Every structure is written in structure tokens, then in C-alpha cells.
Tab-separated table of C-alpha atoms and ligand atoms in Angstrom:
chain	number	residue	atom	x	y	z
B	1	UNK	CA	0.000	0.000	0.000
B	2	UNK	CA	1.775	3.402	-0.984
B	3	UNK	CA	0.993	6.238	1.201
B	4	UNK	CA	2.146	9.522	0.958
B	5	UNK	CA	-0.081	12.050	2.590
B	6	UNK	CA	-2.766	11.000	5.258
B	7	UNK	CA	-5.437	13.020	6.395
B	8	UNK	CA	-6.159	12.889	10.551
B	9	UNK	CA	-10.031	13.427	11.097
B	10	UNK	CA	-10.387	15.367	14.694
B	11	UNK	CA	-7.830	17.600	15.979
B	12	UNK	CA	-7.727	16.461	19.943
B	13	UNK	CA	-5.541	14.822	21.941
B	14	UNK	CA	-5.235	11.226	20.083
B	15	UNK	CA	-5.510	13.498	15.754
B	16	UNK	CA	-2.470	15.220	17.215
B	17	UNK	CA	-0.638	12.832	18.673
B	18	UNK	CA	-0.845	10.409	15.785
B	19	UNK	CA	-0.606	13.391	13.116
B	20	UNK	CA	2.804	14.517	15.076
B	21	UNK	CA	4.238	10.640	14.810
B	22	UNK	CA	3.027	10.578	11.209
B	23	UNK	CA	4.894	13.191	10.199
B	24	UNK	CA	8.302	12.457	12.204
B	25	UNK	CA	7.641	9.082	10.262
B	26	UNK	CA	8.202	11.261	6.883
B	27	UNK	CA	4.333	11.432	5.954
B	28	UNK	CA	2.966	14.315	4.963
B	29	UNK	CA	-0.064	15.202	7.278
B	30	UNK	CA	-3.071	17.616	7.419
B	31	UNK	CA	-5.447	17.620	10.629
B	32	UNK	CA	-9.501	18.228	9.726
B	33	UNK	CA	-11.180	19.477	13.186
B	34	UNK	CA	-14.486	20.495	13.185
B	35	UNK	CA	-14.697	22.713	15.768
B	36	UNK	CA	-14.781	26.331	14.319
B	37	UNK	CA	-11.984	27.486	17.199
B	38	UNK	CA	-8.990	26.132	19.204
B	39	UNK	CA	-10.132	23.126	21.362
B	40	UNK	CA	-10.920	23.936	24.876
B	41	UNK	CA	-11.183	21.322	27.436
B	42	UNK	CA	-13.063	23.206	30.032
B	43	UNK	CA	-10.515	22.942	32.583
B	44	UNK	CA	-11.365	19.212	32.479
B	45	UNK	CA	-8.356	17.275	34.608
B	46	UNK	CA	-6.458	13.972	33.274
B	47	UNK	CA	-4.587	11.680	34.847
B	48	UNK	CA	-0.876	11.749	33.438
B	49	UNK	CA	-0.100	8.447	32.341
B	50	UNK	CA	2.876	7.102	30.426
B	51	UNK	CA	1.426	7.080	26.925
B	52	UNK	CA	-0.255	10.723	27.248
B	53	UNK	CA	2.947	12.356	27.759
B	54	UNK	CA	5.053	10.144	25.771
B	55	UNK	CA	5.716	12.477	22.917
B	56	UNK	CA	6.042	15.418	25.024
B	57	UNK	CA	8.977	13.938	26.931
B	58	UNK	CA	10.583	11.535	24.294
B	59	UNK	CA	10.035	14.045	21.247
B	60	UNK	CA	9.704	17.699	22.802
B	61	UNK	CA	11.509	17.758	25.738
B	62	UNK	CA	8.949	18.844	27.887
B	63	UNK	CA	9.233	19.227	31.441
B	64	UNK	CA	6.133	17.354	33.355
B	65	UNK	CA	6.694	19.580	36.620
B	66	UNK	CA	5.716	22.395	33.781
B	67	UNK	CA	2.512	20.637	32.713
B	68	UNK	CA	1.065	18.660	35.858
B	69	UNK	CA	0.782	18.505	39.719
B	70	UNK	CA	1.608	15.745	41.662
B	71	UNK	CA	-0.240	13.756	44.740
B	72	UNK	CA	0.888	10.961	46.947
B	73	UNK	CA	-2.118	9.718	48.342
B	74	UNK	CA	-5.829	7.905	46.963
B	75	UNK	CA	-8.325	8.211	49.773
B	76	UNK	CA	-11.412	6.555	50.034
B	77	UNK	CA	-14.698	8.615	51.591
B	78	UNK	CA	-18.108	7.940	52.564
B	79	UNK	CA	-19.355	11.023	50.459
B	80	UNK	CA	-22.366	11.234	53.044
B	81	UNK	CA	-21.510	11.209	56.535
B	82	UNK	CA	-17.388	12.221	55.260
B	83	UNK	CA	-16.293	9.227	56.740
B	84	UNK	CA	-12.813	7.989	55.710
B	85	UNK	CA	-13.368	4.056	54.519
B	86	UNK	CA	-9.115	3.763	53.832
B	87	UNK	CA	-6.220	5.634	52.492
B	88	UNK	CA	-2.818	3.924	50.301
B	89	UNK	CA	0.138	5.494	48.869
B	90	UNK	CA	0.151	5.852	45.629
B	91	UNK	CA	2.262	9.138	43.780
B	92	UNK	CA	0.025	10.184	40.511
B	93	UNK	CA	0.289	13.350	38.413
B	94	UNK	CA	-2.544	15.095	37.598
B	95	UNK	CA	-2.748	17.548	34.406
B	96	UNK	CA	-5.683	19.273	32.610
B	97	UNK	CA	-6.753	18.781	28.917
B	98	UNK	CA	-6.414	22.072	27.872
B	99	UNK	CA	-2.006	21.781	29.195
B	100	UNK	CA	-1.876	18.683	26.637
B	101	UNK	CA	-3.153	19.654	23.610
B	102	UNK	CA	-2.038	23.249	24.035
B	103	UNK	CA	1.180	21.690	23.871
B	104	UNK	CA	0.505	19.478	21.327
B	105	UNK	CA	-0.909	21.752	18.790
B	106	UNK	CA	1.968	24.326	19.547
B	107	UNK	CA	4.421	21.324	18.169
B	108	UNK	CA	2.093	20.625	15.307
B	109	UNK	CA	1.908	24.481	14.222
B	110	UNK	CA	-1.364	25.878	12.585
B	111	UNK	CA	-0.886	25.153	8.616
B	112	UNK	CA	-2.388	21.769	8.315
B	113	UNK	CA	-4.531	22.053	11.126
B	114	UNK	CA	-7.841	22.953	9.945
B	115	UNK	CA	-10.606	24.408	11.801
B	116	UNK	CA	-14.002	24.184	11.171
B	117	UNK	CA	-13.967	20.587	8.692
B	118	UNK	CA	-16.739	19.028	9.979
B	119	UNK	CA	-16.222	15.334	7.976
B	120	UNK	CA	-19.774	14.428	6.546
B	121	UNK	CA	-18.953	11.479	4.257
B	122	UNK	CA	-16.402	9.093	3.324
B	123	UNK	CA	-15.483	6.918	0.364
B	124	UNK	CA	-12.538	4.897	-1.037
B	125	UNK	CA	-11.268	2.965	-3.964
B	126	UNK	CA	-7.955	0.636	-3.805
B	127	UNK	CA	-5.995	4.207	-4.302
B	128	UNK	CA	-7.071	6.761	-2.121
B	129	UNK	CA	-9.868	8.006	0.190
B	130	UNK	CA	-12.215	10.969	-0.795
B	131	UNK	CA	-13.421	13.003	2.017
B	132	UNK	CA	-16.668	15.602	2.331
B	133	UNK	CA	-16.743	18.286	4.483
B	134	UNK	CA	-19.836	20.249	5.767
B	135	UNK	CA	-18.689	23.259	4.266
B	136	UNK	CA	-18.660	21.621	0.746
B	137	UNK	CA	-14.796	21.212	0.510
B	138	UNK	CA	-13.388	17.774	-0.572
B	139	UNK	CA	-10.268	16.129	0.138
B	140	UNK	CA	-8.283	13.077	-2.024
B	141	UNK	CA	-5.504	11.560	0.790
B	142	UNK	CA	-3.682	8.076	0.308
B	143	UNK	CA	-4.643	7.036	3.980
B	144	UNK	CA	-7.299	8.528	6.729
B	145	UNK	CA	-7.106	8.164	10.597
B	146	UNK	CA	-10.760	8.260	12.291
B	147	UNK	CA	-9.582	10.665	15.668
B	148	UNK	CA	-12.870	11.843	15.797
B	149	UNK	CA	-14.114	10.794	19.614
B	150	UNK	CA	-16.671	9.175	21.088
B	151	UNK	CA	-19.471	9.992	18.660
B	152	UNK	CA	-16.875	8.959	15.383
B	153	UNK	CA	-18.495	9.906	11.895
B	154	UNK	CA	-15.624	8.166	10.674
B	155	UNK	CA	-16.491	4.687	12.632
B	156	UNK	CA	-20.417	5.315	11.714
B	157	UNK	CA	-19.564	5.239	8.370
B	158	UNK	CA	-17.473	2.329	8.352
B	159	UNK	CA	-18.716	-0.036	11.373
B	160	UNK	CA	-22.147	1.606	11.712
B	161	UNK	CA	-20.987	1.389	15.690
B	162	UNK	CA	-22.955	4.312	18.036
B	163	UNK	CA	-21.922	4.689	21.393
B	164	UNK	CA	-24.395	2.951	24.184
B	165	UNK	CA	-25.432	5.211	27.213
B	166	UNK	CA	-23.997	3.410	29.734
B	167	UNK	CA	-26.905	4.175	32.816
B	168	UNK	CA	-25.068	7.308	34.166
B	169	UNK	CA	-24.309	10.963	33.364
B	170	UNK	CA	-21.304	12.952	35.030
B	171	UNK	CA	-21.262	16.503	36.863
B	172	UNK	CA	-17.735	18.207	35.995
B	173	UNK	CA	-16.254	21.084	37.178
B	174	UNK	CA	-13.266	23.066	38.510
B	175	UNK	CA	-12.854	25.587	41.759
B	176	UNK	CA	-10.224	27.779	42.459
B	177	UNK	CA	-8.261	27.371	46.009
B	178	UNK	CA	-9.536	30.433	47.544
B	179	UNK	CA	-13.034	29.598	46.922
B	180	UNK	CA	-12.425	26.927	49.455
B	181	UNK	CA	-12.438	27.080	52.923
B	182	UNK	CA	-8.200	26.403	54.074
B	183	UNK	CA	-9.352	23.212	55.879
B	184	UNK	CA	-11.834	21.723	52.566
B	185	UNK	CA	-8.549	22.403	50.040
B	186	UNK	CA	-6.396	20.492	52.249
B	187	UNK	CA	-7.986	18.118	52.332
B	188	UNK	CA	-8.529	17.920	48.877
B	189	UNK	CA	-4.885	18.385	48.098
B	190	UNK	CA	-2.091	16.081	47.713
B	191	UNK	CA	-4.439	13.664	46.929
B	192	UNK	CA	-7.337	11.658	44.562
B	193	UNK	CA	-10.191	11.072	46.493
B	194	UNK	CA	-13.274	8.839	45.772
B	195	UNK	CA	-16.421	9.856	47.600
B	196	UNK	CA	-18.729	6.723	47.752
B	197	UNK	CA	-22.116	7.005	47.293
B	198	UNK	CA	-25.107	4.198	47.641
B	199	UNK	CA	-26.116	5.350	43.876
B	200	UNK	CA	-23.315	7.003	42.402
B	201	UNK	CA	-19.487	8.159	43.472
B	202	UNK	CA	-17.568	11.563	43.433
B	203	UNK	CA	-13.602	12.131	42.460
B	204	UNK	CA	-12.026	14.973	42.761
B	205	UNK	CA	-7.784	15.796	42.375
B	206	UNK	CA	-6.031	18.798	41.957
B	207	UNK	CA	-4.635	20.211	38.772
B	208	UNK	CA	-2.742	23.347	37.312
B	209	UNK	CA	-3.881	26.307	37.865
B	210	UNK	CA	-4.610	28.820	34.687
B	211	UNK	CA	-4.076	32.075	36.097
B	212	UNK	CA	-0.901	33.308	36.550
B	213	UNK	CA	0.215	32.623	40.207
B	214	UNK	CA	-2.399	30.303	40.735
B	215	UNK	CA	-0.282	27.046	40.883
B	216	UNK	CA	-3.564	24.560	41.624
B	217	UNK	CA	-7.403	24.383	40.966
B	218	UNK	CA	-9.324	21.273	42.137
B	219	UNK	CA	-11.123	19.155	39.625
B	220	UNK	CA	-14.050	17.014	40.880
B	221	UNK	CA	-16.711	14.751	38.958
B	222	UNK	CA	-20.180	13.462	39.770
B	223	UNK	CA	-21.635	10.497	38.963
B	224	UNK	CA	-25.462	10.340	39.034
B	225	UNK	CA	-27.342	7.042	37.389
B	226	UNK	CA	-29.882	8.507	35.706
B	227	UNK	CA	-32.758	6.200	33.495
B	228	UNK	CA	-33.099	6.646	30.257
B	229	UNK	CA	-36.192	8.386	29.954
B	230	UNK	CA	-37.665	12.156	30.810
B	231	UNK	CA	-35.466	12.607	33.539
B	232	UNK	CA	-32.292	12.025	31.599
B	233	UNK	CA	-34.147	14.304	28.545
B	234	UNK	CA	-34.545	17.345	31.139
B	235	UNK	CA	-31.115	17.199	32.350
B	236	UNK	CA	-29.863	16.928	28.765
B	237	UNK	CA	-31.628	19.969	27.577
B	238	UNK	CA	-30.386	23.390	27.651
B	239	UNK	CA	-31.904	26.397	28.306
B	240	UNK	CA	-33.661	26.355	25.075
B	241	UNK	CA	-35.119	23.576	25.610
B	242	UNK	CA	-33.107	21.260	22.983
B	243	UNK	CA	-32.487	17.873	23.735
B	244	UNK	CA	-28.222	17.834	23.655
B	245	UNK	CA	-26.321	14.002	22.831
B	246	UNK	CA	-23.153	14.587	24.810
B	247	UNK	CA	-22.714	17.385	27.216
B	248	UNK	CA	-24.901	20.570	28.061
B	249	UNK	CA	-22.314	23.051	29.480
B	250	UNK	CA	-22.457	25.998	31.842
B	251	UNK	CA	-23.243	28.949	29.893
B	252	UNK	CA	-26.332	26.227	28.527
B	253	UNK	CA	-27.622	25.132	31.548
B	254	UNK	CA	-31.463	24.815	32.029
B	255	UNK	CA	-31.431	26.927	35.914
B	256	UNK	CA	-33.951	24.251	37.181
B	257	UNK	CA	-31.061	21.673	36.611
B	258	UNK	CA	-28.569	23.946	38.176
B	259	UNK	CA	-30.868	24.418	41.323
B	260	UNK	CA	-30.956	20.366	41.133
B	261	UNK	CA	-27.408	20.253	41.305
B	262	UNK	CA	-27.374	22.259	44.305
B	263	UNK	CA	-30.431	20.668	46.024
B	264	UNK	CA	-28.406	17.307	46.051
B	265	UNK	CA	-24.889	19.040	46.991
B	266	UNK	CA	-27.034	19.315	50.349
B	267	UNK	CA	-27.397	15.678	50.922
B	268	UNK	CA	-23.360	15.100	50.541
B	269	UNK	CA	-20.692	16.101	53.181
B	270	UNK	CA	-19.288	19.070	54.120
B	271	UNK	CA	-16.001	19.300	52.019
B	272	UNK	CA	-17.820	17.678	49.179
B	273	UNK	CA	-20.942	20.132	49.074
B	274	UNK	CA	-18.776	23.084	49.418
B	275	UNK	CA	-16.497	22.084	45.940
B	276	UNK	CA	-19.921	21.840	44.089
B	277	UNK	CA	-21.647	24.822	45.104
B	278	UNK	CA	-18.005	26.707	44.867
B	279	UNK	CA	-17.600	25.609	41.285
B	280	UNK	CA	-18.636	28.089	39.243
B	281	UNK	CA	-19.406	26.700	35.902
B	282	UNK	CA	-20.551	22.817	36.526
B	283	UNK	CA	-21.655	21.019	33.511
B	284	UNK	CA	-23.536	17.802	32.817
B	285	UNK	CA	-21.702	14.794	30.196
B	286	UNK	CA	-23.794	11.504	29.265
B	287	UNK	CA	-21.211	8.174	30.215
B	288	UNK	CA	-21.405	5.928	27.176
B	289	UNK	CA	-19.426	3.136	25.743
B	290	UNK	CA	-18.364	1.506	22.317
B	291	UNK	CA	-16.732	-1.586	20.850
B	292	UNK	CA	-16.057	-2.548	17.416
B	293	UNK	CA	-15.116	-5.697	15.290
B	294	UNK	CA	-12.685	-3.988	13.342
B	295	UNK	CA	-10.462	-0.380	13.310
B	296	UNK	CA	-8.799	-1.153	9.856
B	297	UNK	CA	-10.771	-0.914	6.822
B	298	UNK	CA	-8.468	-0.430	3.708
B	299	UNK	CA	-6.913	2.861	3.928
B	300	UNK	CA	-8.990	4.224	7.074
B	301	UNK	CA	-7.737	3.256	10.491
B	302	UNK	CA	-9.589	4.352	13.615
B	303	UNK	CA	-7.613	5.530	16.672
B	304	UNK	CA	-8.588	6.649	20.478
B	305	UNK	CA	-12.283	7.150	21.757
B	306	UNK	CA	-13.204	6.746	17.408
B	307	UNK	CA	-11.888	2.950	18.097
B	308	UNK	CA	-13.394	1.930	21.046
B	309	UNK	CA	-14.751	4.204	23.221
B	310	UNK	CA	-14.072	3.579	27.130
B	311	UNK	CA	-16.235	4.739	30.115
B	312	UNK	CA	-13.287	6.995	31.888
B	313	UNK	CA	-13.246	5.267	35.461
B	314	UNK	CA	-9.179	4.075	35.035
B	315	UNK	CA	-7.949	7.317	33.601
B	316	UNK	CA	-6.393	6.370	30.650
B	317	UNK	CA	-8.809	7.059	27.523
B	318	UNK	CA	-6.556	10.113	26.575
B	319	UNK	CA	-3.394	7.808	26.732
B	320	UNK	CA	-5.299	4.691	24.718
B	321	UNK	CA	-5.701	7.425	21.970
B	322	UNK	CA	-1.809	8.307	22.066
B	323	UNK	CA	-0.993	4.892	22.721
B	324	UNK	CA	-3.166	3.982	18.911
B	325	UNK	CA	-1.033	6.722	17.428
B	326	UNK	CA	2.176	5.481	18.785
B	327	UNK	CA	1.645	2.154	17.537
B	328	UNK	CA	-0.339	3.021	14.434
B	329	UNK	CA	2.455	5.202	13.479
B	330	UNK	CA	4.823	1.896	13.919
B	331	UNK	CA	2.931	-0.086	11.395
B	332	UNK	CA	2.513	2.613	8.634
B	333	UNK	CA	5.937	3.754	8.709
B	334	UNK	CA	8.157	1.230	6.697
B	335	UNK	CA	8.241	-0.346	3.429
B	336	UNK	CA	5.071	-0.126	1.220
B	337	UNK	CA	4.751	-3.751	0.549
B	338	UNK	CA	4.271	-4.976	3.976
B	339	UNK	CA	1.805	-2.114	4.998
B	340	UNK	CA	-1.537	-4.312	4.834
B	341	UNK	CA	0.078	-7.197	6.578
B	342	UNK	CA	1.088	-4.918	9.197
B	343	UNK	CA	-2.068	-2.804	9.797
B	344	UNK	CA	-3.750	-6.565	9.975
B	345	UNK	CA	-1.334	-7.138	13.263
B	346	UNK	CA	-2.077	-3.350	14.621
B	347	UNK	CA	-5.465	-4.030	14.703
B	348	UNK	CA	-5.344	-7.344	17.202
B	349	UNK	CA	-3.121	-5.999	19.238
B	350	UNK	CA	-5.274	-2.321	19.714
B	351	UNK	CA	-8.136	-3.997	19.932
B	352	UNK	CA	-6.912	-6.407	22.291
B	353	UNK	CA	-5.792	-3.372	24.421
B	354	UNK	CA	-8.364	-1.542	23.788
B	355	UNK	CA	-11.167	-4.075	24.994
B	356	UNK	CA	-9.159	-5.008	27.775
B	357	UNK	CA	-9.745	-1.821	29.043
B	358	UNK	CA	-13.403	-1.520	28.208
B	359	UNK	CA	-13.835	-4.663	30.546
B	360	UNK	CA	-11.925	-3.150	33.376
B	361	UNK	CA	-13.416	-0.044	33.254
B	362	UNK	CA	-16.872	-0.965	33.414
B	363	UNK	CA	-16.319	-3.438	36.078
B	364	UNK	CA	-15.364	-0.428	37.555
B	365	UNK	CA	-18.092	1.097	37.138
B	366	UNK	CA	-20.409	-2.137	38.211
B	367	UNK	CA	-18.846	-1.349	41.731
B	368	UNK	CA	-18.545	2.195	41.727
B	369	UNK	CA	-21.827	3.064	40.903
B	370	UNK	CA	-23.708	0.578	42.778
B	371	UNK	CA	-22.888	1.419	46.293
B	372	UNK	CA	-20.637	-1.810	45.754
B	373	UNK	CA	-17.476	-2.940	47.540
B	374	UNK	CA	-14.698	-0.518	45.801
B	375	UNK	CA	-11.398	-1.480	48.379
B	376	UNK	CA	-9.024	0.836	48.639
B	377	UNK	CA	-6.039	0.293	46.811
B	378	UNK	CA	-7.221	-2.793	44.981
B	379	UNK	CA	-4.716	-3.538	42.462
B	380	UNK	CA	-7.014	-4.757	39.286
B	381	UNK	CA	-9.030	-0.980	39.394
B	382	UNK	CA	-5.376	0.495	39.499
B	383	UNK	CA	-5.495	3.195	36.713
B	384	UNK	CA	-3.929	3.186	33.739
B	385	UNK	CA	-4.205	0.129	30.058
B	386	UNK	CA	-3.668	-3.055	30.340
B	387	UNK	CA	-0.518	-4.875	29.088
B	388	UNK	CA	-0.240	-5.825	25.387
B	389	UNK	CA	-1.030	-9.449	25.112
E	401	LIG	P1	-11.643	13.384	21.516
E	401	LIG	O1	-10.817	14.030	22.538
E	401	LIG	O2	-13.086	13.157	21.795
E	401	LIG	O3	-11.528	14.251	20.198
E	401	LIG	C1	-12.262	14.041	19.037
E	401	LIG	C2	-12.112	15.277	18.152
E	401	LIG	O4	-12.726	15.029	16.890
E	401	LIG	C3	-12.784	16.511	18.748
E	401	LIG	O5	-11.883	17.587	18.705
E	401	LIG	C4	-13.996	16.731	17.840
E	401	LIG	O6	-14.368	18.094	17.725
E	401	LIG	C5	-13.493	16.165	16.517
E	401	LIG	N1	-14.561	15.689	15.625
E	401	LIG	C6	-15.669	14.990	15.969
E	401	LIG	N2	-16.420	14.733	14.882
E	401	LIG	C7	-15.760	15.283	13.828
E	401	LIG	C8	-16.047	15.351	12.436
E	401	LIG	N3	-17.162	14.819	11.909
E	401	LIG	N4	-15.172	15.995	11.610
E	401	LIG	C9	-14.023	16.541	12.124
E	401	LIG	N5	-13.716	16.516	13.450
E	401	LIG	C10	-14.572	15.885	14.284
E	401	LIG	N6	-8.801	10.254	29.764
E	401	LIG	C11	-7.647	10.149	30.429
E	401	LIG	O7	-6.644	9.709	29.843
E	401	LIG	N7	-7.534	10.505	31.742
E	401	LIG	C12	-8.588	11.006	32.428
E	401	LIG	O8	-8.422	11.325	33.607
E	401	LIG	C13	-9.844	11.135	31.742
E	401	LIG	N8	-10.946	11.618	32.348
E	401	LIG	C14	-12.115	11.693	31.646
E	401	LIG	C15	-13.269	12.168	32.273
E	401	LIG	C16	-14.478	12.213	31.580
E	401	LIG	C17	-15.706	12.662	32.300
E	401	LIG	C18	-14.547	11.830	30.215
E	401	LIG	C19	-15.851	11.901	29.456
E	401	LIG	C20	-13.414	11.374	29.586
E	401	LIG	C21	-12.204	11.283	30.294
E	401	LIG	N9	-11.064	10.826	29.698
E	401	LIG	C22	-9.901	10.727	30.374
E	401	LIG	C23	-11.142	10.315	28.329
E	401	LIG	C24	-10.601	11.276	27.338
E	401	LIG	O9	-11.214	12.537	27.444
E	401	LIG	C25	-10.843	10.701	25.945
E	401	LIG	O10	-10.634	9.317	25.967
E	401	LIG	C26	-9.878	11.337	25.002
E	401	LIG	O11	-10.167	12.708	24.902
E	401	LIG	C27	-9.973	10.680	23.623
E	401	LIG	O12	-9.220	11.415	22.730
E	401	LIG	P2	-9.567	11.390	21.192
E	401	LIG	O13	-8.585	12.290	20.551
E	401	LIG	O14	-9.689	9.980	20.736
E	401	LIG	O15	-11.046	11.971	21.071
């Protein structure tokens, strides 16, 4: 299979990684996000593991201290009565989204990463694969990564795969330090905490701060199981009344499900009812889930949440989308005959990892959000992908 210039649909944290190995492979690359401006990630936290930062330290030099926080401690809470069910060592670093791809889209530069592509249909021959845009555009390229997230066009197209709504939505949101009452923020600090609920669980960690001087911000997430049904559809719409798929945020928010957030704050423990009413812009995301049979299909390959999409309890979804452009990189680059037999093997061994994780994560959630027995410390919950097979 000859390749010469591939074309990376979605422009986030696994399009960028996998465009940047591409072209250090000698590829020539263009990135196609739809969003009309520069990603944002909210303030949203991640986990720093090995395969997120892996290009950042092995190819850019970057300092982690510069990029993440650190914590040495995961304690376990009753989120009710504040309660502490167990503590363990354990040293994690904690980042935010919008560190990462900063980062990552400084390296990449802004020619061939195009804004406002919104991919709308997809077709190939044995030669190349033709691309559609919203806006009318096409596109010829030799070979196409799928980096388009959880709700892939790319994977619709090819698998006809839709995420499932996995029986739960999240609450996310960020407060600064001196919103906090001293005694809530250290308690908070130096540490990832559950908070244990009979129907649901918190987390919260602390990440880097975005204003200058402001080293930390905590980062904390809500997990409510919510039926599908009207409930779920009145959460889910904004302010307008319209029904949203994925996340309604802040500025969106319906005020009757604001007030609801609050309302239930009041049932939770002190330090945890004072980090949601401090945060100032909550939002609301549905959890769902994917698999597929299949990520290669000719000259399209699908990497990240586009492959299989993972519920985000073990804190590595970001790093299974580098980790598919780190190895998807490996099986492209190289001589031209060998390419098919090689994709072949990159797709077992991805989607072994990849559904490895899916299991893990929502036997995770089976526990977590069940009022179930979630030890501290347990080793198979320990975040982070499972080992190649
Ligand atoms: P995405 O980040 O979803 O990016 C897809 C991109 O494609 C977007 O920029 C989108 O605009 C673009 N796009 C979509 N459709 C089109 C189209 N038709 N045309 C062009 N562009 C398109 N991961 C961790 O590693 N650690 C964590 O601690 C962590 N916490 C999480 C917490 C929550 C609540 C959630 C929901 C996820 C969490 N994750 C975490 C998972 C992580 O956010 C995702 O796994 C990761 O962002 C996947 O990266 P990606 O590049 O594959 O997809």
C-alpha cells in the first residue's frame, strides 16, 4: 500500500498525537477538526499516564513539573456522613486537557490544522480516500485516521458502531483554592479522592492552575445514574429547551437543573458540598461506551475514543488514543509492501488493548456506581491500560 499524505479526522488529543508521529515518520499530514476554534477542554483534569505524555517527553523535551501537579495519596470517603473508609500510597500526576493539547498543537503548528472541517462522508477505492466536508470542501488523501471521539463519523460510516449510554451521566467542574475554605482544600490536596455514594461516586484531584500565580485548581466529577427516559431528557436539555447528545455546558444550563445540582450538593458532606456549590461553571456529560469488530478498513484506520470508546473510570482514555497513534504510526511507517500485513497485526493488538480496558473499566463502574465494595487500593481498578497481550 503506498501512502504519501494522510489526512487525521479530529484535531484532539489522540488526531495530534498520531498526526505529530506521522509526520516524524516522513508522511505528509493535514489535521480536519471540526470545531470552528482552538479546542478547549473546560478545565477538564487527566490523569498523566505514560502514553499521554510520551511524545512530550521523548520528542519535545517537555518538562512534566511544567505541565502537571503531583499527589501521593488515593483516599477513600463515605461522600455522606465524610467518613474515611481507607487511604494507600500511591504518587500520581494530575494535568488538565487544555495543558496537553495546548502543547501538542503548539508542536504541530497551525498550517495543516484545519478548523471548522466538519467530515460528513467518506469513500474509497484501492488508491485513495475521498473526504466531504460540511462546508462543501473535498479532500483526495492516500490514507485517513478516524480521531474523531466518542461519537466517530468516521467509525459510523465504516462499522455503523454508536456509542451505548452506559446508565449514568457525570457533573464536571473546577474551583479555584480560595473559593475553598483552608481546611476543605487540604484536604482535597495532595491527593485523589473517591467519595462513595449508595447510587453514584464523586472524584475529585487537583490540577494546574490557569491564572498566573495560581499554581492549583481542584477538579471534581459526579456520577449520578440517571434512566433513560424524561429525567435524563430534562437534564440533557439546555436552556432552550433542545435535547443535547453529549454534554450541556455551563453557559447552557437549564437553571432548574442547576438548582438540582445544588439541592443534592445538600445531601453530601461538608467538604464535598462546598467544591460543588463553589464551582462556578458545573456542567452535565452523558457516560457511554463503544466496541467494534474492526479499526482497519483499507486505507482508514480508527484511533482513540473513534476505536473503542471507554467509560473513563481508570484514567487512561486520553493515553489509549496516544498509545493507537504510537503504535499506528509503527505499522505505517516502513516499506510499502508490507503495509496491509502490518495494519492486519495493529489491529489485534489495539483492539486487544483496547477491549481489555473496556472490561476493566466498566467493572469499575459495576462497583462504583452501585454502592458496591470498591477497596481501597485494589490492584485490578489500578489506573492506567492493560498490558499488550
Ligand atoms: P476526543 O478528545 O473526543 O476528540 C475528538 C475530536 O474530533 C474533537 O476535537 C472533535 O471536535 C473532533 N470531531 C468529531 N467529529 C468530527 C467530524 N465529523 N469531523 C471533524 N472533526 C470531528 N482520559 C484520560 O486519559 N484521563 C482522564 O483522567 C480522563 N478523564 C475523563 C473524564 C471524563 C468525564 C470523560 C468523558 C473522559 C475522560 N477521559 C480521560 C477520556 C478522554 O477525554 C478521551 O478518551 C480522550 O479525549 C480521547 O481522545 P480522542 O482524541 O480519541 O477523542
Amino acid at each position: 500500500m503506498e501512502i504519501t499524505h494522510v489526512a487525521v479526522i479530529g484535531g484532539s488529543i489522540g488526531g495530534l498525537t498520531t498526526a505529530l508521529l506521522l509526520c516524524d515518520a516522513g508522511f505528509t499530514v493535514d489535521v480536519y477538526e471540526r470545531s470552528s476554534r482552538v479546542l478547549s477542554g473546560l478545565g477538564n483534569g487527566i490523569v498523566v499516564q505514560p502514553e499521554l505524555v510520551r511524545y512530550l517527553v521523548e520528542r519535545a523535551s517537555t518538562d512534566i513539573d511544567a505541565v502537571s501537579v503531583s499527589s501521593s495519596t488515593m483516599q477513600y470517603v463515605d461522600a455522606i456522613t465524610g467518613e474515611q473508609r481507607g487511604a494507600v500510597s500511591a504518587e500520581w500526576r494530575f494535568t488538565s486537557y487544555d495543558s496537553i493539547y495546548r502543547r501538542l498543537l503548539e508542536l504541530f503548528g497551525t498550517d495543516r490544522y484545519h478548523l471548522d472541517k466538519n467530515l460528513v462522508g467518506l469513500a474509497q477505492d484501492g488508491e485513495s480516500v475521498q473526504l466531504r466536508f460540511a462546508d462543501g470542501s473535498d479532500v483526495n488523501a492516500c490514507f485517513v485516521v478516524g480521531a474523531d471521539g466518542g461519537m466517530s463519523t468516521v467509525r459510523q460510516r465504516l462499522t455503523g458502531v454508536t456509542p451505548q449510554y452506559a446508565g449514568y451521566v457525570t457533573w464536571r467542574g473546577m474551583v479555584e483554592p480560595a473559593d475553598l475554605p483552608e481546611a476543605t482544600w487540604n484536604f482535597f490536596d495532595n491527593a485523589f479522592t473517591y467519595g462513595h455514594l449508595p447510587n453514584g461516586h464523586l472524584i475529585a484531584y487537583p490540577i494546574p492552575g490557569e491564572e498566573p500565580g495560581v499554581v492549583k485548581r481542584l477538579n471534581f466529577q459526579w456520577y449520578w445514574n440517571v434512566p433513560t427516559g424524561p429525567e435524563l431528557d430534562e437534564i440533557m436539555s439546555d436552556c432552550h429547551g433542545i435535547r443535547l447528545p453529549v454534554s450541556v455546558h455551563a453557559h447552557a444550563l437549564c437553571p432548574r437543573t442547576l438548582s438540582e445540582l445544588h439541592r443534592r450538593s445538600e445531601t453530601l458532606a461538608p467538604m464535598f458540598r462546598e467544591v460543588v456549590k463553589a464551582s462556578p461553571l458545573p456542567f452535565v456529560t452523558v457516560v457511554s461506551d463503544a466496541n467494534v469488530k474492526s479499526t482497519v478498513h483499507g486505507r482508514v484506520a480508527l484511533v482513540g475514543d473513534a476505536a473503542i470508546t471507554p467509560r473513563p473510570h481508570a484514567a487512561a482514555g486520553a493515553a489509549k488514543a496516544a498509545y493507537d497513534g504510537w503504535t499506528l504510526t509503527d505499522a505505517l511507517a516502513g516499506s510499502a509492501e508490507g503495509r496491509v500485513q502490518r495494519l492486519k497485526e495493529w489491529e489485534r493488538r489495539q483492539l486487544a488493548v483496547g477491549r481489555g480496558y473496556l472490561k476493566k473499566v466498566r467493572k469499575m463502574a459495576s462497583r462504583l456506581q452501585y454502592g458496591g465494595d470498591f477497596a481501597p487500593g485494589d490492584p485490578e481498578f489500578r489506573f492506567g491500560l492493560p498490558r499488550e497481550p
